[in-house]
Coordinates of C-alpha atoms (C1' of nucleotides) in Angstrom, one line a residue:
Chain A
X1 CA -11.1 -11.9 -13.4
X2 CA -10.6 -13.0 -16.7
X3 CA -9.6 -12.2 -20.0
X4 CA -5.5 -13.8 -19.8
X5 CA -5.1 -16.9 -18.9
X6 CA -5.9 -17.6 -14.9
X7 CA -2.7 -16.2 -13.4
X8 CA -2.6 -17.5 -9.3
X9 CA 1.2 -16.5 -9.0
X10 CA 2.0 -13.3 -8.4
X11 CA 2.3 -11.4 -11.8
X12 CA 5.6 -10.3 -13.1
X13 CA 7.4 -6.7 -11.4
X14 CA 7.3 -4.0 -13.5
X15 CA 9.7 -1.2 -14.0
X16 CA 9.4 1.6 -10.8
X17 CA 9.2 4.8 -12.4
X18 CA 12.4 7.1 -12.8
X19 CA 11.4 10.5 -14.3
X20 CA 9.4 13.0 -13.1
X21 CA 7.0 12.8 -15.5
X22 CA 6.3 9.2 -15.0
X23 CA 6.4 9.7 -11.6
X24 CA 3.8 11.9 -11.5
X25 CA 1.5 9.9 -14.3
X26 CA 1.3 6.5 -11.6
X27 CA 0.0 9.4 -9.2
X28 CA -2.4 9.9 -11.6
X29 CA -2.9 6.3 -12.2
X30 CA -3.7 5.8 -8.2
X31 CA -5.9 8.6 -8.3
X32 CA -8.0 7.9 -10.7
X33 CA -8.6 4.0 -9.2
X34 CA -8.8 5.5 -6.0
X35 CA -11.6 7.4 -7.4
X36 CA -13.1 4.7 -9.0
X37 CA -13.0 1.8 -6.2
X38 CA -14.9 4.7 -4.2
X39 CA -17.3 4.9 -6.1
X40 CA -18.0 1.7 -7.8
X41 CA -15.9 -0.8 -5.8
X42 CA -12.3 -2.8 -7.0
X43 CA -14.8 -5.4 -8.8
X44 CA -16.3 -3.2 -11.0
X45 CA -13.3 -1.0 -11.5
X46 CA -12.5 -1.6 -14.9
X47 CA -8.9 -0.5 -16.0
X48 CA -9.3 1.3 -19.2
X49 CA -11.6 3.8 -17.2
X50 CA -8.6 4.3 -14.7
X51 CA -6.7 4.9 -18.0
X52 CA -8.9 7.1 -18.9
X53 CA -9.3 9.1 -15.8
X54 CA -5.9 9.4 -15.5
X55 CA -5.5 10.6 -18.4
X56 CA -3.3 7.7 -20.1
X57 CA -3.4 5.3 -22.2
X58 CA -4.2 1.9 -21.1
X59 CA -0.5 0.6 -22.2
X60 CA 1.0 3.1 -19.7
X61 CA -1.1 1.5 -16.8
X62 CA 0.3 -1.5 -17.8
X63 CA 4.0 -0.5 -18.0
X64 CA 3.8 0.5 -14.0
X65 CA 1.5 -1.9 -12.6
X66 CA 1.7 -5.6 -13.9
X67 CA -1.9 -6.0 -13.4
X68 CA -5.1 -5.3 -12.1
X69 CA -4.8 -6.2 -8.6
X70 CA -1.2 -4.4 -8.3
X71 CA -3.0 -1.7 -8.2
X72 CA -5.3 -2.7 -5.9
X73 CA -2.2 -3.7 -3.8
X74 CA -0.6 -0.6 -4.1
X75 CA -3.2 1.7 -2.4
X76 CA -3.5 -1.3 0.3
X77 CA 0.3 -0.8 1.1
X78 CA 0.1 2.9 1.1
X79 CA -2.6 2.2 4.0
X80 CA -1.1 -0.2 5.8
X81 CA 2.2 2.3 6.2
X82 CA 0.2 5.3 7.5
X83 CA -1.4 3.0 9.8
X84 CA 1.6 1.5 11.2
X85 CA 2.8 4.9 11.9
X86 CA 0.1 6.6 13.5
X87 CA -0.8 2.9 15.6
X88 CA 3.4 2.9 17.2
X89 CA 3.3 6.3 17.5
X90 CA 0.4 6.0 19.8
X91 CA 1.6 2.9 21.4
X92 CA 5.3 4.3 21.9
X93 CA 4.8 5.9 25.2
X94 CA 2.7 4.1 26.8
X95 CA 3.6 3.5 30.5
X96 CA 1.0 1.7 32.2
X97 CA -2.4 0.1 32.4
X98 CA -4.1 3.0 32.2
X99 CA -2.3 4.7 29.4
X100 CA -2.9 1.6 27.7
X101 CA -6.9 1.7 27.9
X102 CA -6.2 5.3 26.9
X103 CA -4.5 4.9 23.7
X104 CA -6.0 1.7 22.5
X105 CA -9.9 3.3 22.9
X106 CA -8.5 6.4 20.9
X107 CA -7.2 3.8 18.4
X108 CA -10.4 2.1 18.0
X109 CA -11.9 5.5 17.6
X110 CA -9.2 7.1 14.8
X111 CA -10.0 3.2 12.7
X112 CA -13.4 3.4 13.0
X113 CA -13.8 7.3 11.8
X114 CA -11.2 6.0 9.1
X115 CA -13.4 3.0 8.3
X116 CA -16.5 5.5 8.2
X117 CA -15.0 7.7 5.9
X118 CA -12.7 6.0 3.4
X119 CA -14.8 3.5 1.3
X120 CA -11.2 2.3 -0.4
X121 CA -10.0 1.3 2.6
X122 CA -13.0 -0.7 3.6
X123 CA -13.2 -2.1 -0.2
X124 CA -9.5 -3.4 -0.4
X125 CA -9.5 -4.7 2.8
X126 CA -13.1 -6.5 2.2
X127 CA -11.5 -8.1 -0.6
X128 CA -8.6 -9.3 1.4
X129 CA -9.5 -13.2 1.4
X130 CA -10.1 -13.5 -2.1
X131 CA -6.2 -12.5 -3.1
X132 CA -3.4 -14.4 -1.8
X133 CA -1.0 -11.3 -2.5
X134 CA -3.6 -8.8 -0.1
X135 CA -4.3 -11.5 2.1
X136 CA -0.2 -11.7 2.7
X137 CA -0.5 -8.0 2.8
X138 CA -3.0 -7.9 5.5
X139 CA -1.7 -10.8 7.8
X140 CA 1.7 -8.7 7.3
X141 CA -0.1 -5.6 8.6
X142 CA -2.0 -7.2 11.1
X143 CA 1.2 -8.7 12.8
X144 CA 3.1 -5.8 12.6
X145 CA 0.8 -3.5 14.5
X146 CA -0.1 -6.8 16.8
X147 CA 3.8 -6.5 17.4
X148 CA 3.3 -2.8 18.8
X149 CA 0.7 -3.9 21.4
X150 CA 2.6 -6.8 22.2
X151 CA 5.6 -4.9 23.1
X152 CA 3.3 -2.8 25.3
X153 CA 1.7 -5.5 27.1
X154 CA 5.0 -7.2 27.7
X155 CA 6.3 -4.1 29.4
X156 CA 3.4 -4.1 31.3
X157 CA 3.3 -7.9 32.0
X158 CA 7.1 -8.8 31.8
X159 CA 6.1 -12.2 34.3
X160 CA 3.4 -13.0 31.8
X161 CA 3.9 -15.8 29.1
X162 CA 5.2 -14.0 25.9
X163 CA 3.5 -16.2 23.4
X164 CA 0.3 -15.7 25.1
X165 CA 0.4 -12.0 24.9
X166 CA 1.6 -12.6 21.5
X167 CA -1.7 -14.6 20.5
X168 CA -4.1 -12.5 22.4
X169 CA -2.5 -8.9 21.1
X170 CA -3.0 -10.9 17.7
X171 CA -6.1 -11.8 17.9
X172 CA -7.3 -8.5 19.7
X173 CA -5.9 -6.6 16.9
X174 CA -8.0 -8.5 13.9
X175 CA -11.1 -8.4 16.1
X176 CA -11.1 -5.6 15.7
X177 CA -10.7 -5.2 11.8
X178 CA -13.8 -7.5 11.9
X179 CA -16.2 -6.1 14.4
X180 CA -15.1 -2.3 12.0
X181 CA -15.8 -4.0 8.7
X182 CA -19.4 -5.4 10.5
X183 CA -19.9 -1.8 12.1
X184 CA -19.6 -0.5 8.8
X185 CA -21.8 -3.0 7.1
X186 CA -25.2 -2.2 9.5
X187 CA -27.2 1.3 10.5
X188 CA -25.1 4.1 12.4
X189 CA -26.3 3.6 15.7
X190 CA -26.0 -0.8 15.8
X191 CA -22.8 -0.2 14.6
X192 CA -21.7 2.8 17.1
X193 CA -23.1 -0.1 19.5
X194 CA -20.7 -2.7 18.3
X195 CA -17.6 -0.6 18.4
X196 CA -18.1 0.2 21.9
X197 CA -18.9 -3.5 22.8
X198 CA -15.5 -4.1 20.6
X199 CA -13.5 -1.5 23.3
X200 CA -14.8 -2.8 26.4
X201 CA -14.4 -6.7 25.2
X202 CA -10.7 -6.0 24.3
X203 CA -9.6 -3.6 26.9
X204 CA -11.0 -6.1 29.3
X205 CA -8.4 -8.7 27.9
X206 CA -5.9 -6.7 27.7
X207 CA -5.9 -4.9 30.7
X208 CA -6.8 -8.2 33.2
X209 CA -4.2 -10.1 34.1
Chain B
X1 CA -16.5 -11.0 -13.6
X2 CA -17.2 -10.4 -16.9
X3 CA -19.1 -10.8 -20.2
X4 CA -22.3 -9.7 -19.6
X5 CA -22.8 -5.9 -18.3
X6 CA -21.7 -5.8 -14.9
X7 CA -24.9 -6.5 -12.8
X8 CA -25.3 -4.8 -9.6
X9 CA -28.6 -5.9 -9.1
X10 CA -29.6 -9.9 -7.8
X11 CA -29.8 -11.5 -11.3
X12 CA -33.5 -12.5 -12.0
X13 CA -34.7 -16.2 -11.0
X14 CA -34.8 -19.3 -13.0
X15 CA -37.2 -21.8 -12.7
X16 CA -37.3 -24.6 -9.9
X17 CA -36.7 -27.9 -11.6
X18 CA -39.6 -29.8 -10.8
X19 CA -39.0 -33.1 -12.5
X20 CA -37.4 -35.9 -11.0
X21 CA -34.9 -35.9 -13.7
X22 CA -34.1 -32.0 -13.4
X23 CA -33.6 -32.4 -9.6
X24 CA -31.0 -35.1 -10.1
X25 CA -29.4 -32.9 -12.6
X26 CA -29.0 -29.6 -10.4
X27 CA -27.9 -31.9 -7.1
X28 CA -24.9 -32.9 -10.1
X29 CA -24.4 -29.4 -10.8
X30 CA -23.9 -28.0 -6.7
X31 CA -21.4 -31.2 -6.3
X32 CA -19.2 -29.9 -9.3
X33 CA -19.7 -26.5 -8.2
X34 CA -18.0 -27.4 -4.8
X35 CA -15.7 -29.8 -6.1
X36 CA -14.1 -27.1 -7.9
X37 CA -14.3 -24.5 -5.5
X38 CA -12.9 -26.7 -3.3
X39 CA -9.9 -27.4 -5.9
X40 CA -9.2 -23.9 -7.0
X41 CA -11.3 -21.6 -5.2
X42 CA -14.7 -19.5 -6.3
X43 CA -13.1 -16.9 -8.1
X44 CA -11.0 -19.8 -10.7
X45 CA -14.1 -21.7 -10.9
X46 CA -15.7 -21.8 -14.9
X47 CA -18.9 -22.0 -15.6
X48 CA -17.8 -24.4 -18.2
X49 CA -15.9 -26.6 -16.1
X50 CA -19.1 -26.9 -14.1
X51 CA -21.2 -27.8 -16.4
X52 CA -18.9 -30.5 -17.9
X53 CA -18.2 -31.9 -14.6
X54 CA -21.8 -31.9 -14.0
X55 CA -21.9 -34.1 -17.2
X56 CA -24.4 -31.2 -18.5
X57 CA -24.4 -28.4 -21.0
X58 CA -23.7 -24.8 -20.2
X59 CA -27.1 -24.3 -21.1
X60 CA -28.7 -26.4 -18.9
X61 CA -26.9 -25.0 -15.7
X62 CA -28.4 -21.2 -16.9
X63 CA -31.8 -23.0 -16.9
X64 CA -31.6 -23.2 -13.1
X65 CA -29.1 -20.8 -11.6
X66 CA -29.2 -17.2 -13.4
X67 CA -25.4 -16.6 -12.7
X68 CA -22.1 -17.8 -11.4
X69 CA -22.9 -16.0 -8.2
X70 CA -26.2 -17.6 -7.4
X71 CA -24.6 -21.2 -7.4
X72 CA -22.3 -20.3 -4.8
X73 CA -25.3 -18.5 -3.1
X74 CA -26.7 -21.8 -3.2
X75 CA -24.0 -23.9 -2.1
X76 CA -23.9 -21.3 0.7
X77 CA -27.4 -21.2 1.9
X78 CA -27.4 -25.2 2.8
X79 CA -24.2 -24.4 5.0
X80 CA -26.0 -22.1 6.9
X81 CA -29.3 -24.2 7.1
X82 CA -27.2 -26.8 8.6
X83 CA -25.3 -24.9 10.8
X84 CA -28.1 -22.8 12.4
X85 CA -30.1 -26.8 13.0
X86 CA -27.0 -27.6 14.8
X87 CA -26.2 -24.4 16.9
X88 CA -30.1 -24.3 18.1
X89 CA -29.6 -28.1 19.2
X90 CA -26.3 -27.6 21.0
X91 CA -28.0 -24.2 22.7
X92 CA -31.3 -25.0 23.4
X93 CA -31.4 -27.1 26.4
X94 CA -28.9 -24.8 28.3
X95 CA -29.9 -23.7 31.9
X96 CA -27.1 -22.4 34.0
X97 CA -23.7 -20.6 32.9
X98 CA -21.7 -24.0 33.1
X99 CA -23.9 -25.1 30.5
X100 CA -23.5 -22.6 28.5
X101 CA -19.9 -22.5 28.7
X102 CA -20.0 -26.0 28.0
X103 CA -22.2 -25.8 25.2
X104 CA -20.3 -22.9 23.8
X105 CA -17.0 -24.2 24.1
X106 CA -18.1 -27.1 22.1
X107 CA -19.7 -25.2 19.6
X108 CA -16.7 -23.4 19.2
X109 CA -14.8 -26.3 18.4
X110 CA -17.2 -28.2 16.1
X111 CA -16.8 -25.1 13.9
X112 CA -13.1 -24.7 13.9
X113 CA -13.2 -28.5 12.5
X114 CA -15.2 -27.7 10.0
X115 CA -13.5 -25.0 9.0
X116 CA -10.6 -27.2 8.8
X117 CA -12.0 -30.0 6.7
X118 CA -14.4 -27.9 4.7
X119 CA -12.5 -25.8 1.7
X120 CA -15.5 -24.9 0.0
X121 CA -16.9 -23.4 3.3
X122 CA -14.0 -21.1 3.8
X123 CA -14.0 -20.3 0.9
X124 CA -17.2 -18.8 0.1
X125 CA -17.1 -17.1 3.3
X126 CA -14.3 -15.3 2.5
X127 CA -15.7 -14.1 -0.6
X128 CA -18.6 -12.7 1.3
X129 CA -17.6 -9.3 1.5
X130 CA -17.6 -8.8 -2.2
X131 CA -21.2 -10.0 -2.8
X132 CA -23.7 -8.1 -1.6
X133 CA -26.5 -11.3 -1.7
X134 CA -23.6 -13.2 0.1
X135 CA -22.9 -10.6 2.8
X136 CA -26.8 -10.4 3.2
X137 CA -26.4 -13.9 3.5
X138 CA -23.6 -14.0 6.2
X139 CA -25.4 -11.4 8.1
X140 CA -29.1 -13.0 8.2
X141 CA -26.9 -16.0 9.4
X142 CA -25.0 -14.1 11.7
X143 CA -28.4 -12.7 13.3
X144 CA -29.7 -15.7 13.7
X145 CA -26.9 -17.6 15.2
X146 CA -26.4 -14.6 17.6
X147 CA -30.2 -14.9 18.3
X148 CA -29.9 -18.4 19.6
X149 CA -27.2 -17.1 21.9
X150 CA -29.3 -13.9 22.8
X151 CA -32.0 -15.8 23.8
X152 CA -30.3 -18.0 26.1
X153 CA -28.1 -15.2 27.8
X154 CA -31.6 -13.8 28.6
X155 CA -32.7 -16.6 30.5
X156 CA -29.4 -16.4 32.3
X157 CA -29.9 -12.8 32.6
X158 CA -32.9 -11.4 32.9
X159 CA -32.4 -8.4 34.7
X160 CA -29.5 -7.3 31.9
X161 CA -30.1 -4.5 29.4
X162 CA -31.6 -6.8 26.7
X163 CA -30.4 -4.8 23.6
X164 CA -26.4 -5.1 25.1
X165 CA -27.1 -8.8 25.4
X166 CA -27.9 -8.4 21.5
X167 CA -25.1 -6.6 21.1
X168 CA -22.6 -8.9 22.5
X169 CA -24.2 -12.1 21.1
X170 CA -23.7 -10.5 17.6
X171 CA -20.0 -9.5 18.5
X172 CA -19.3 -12.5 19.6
X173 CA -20.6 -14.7 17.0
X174 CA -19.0 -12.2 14.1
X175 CA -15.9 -12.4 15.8
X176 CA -15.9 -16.4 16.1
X177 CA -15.7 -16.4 12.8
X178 CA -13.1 -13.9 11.9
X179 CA -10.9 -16.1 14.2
X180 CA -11.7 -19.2 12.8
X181 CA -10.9 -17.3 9.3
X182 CA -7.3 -15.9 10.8
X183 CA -6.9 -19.2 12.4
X184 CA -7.5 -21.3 9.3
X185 CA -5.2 -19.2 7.6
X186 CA -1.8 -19.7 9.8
X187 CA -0.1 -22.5 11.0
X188 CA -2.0 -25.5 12.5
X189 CA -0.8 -24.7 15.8
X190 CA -1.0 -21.2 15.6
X191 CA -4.1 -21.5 14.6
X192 CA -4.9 -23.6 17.9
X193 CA -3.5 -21.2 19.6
X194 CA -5.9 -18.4 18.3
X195 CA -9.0 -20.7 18.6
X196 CA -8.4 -21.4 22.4
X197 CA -7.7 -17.7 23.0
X198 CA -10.6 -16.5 21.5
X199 CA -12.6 -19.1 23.2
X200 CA -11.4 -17.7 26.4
X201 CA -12.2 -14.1 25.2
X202 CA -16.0 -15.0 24.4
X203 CA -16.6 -16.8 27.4
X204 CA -15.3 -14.4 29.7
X205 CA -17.6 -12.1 28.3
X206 CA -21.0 -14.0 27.8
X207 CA -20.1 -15.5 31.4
X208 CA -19.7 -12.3 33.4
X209 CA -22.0 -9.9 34.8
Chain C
dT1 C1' 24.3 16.3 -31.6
dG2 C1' 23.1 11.6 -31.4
dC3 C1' 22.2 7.4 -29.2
dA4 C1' 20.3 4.4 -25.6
dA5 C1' 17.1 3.9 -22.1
dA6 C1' 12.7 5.2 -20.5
dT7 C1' 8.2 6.0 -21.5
dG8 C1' 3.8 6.2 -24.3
dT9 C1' 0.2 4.2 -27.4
dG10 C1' -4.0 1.6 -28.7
dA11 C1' -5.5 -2.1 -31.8
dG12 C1' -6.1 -6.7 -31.2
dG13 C1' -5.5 -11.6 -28.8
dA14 C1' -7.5 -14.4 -25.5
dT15 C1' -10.6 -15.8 -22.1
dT16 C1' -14.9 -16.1 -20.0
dA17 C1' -19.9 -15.1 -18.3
dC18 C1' -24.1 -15.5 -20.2
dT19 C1' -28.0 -15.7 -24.2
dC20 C1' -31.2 -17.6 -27.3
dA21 C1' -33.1 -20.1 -31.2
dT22 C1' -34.0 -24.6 -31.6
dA23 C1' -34.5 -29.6 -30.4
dT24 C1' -36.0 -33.1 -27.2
dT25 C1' -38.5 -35.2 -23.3
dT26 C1' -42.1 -35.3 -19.9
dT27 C1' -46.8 -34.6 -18.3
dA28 C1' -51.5 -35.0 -18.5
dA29 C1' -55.8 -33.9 -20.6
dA30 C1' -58.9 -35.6 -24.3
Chain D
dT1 C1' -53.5 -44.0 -27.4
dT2 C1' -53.0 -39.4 -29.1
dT3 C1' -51.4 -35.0 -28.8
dA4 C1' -50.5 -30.4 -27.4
dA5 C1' -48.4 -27.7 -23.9
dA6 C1' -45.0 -27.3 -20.5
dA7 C1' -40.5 -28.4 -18.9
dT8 C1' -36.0 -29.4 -20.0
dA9 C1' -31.7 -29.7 -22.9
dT10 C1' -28.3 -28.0 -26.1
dG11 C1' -24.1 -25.4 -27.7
dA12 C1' -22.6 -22.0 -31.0
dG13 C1' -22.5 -17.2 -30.7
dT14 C1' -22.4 -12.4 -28.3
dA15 C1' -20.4 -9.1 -25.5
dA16 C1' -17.3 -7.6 -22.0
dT17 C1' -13.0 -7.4 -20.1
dC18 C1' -8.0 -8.1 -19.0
dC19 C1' -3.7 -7.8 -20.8
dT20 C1' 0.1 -8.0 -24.7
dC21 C1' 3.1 -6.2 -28.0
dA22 C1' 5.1 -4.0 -31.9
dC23 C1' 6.0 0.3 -32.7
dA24 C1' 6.3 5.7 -31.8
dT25 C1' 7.9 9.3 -28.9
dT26 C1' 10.4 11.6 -25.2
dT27 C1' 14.2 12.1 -21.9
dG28 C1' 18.9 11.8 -20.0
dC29 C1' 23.5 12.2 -21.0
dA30 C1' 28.2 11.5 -23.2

DNA sequence: TGCAAATGTGAGGATTACTCATATTTTAAA
DNA sequence: TTTAAAATATGAGTAATCCTCACATTTGCA
């Protein structure tokens, strides 16, 4: 972006809101960019129309979010904590190697309907690389649910190497943010084609010893 | 970006320069370009900067590139025109599955070093997502890589459904590079780690039945 | 009630991508 | 060689955008 000078630190925290009202304005605030990344994209966002949307003034954006890509960040987070819920809660119970193919080919289903239908979600995350704070963000993310599987597999593997399972439930897990954000990115049925290839490629590690 | 009205569309074409002169100018122009980007990254790169670096005015680099985006475009498009040169070498004279894995494995590695040593690389990649002429470009790539791999899997296999071969040569490829992206992105030896698992993980899968 | 803290406002500062009128250099035909 | 057209070069200026800040208003509470 541009306009102040070329800021690569992370900008300065502003004040969490404290009343009601306020509380319910940043709502507004998310809302609106929410809106707005849906339907133009985060790059062509443009602040004063979340302002506007929301129905503030441009200085009130500013007093809650210290700049553009806070709020950017902001919607990411509120992602990635829904996500990590509904991924442990479908890990938690898992007891063997079949429940495992089970819950990890319904997982890969839920994402890839999610991915399909929520163009924010596949913006922010798109844009991951180009921002150190989203790209810390989404590594966090990625290791946390990583962590999830890896738990599994070790309770499924206990004689197997623990940084091994570590790596590969790693590296399973961003595979398949990649092969969702390429689904997304070609026709319906190549990309239906992809995710399936996706499942069978990862259960296959995951489930052989 | 800024200034000008945000353009959607693929800015319209400059001329070729098609005096000796002009060409010497525009090869000065591409080594700032990546100079920079390789110091700060595409999104911190200035047009100015380039163009003083290049030891040329602003003017002059509009005279040949009709934005910021089409330089990087640029500076992409000879990546990929090397790369696919030296993926069709390493995968052309391939005739059993040992060769393949050999071939592959080697492949694999070549790019992970470049990765490595090449900022500028990573970085545009990265950036791809953002771009639509860039993800066009990282998916015409991607094709064609994947095509190279296709083709010799069906040697190997002939009696295989050819559009799954397709599909898994695409997979695969796409996903090589996310890794090399995570990989690049953590510890060095993390980062070996990842590369040698998902080395495993590909060939497993372009090896068996 | 009255005061401090929280919140709200929007004109304007600062930076940057990109344009365009104009000047210079090269090419090549006469 | 002359010369006119095409190619190339220049950089001050335009427009768009992010973000600040001095000041106004509202809320919580003693």
């Amino acid at each position: 972006m541009e306009g102040a000078p070329a800021n690569e630190q992370i900008a300065s925290p502003r004040r969490a809101p404290s009343q009601q009202r306020s509380r319910e304005r940043v709502e507004r605030m998310l809302a609106a960019a929410s809106q707005l990344i849906a339907e133009q994209g985060s790059d062509a966002m443009r602040m004063g129309e979340v302002a506007e949307r929301a129905g503030v003034s441009i200085g009130s954006l500013y007093q809650f979010f210290p700049d553009k890509r806070a709020i950017i960040w902001a919607l990411a987070e509120r992602h990635t904590t829904e996500g990590q819920a509904c991924i442990s809660a479908a890990l938690a119970d898992v007891r063997d190697a079949e429940g495992l193919g089970q819950a990890f080919s319904e997982l890969v289903d839920i994402y890839y309907r999610l991915f399909l239908a929520e163009p924010v979600m596949r913006d922010i995350w798109s844009g991951t690389q180009a921002d150190k704070a989203l790209r810390q963000l989404e590594l966090a993310d990625s290791r946390a649910n990583a962590e999830f599987l890896t738990a599994v597999l070790k309770r499924l593997r206990p004689a197997a190497d623990p940084v091994a399972l570590e790596t590969m439930a790693f590296l399973v897990w961003q595979m398949g943010e990649a092969a969702m954000r390429l689904a997304v990115s070609v026709e319906r049925q190549e990309g239906d084609r992809l995710v399936a290839a996706y499942k069978r490629m990862a259960l296959r590690e995951l489930l052989t010893e």
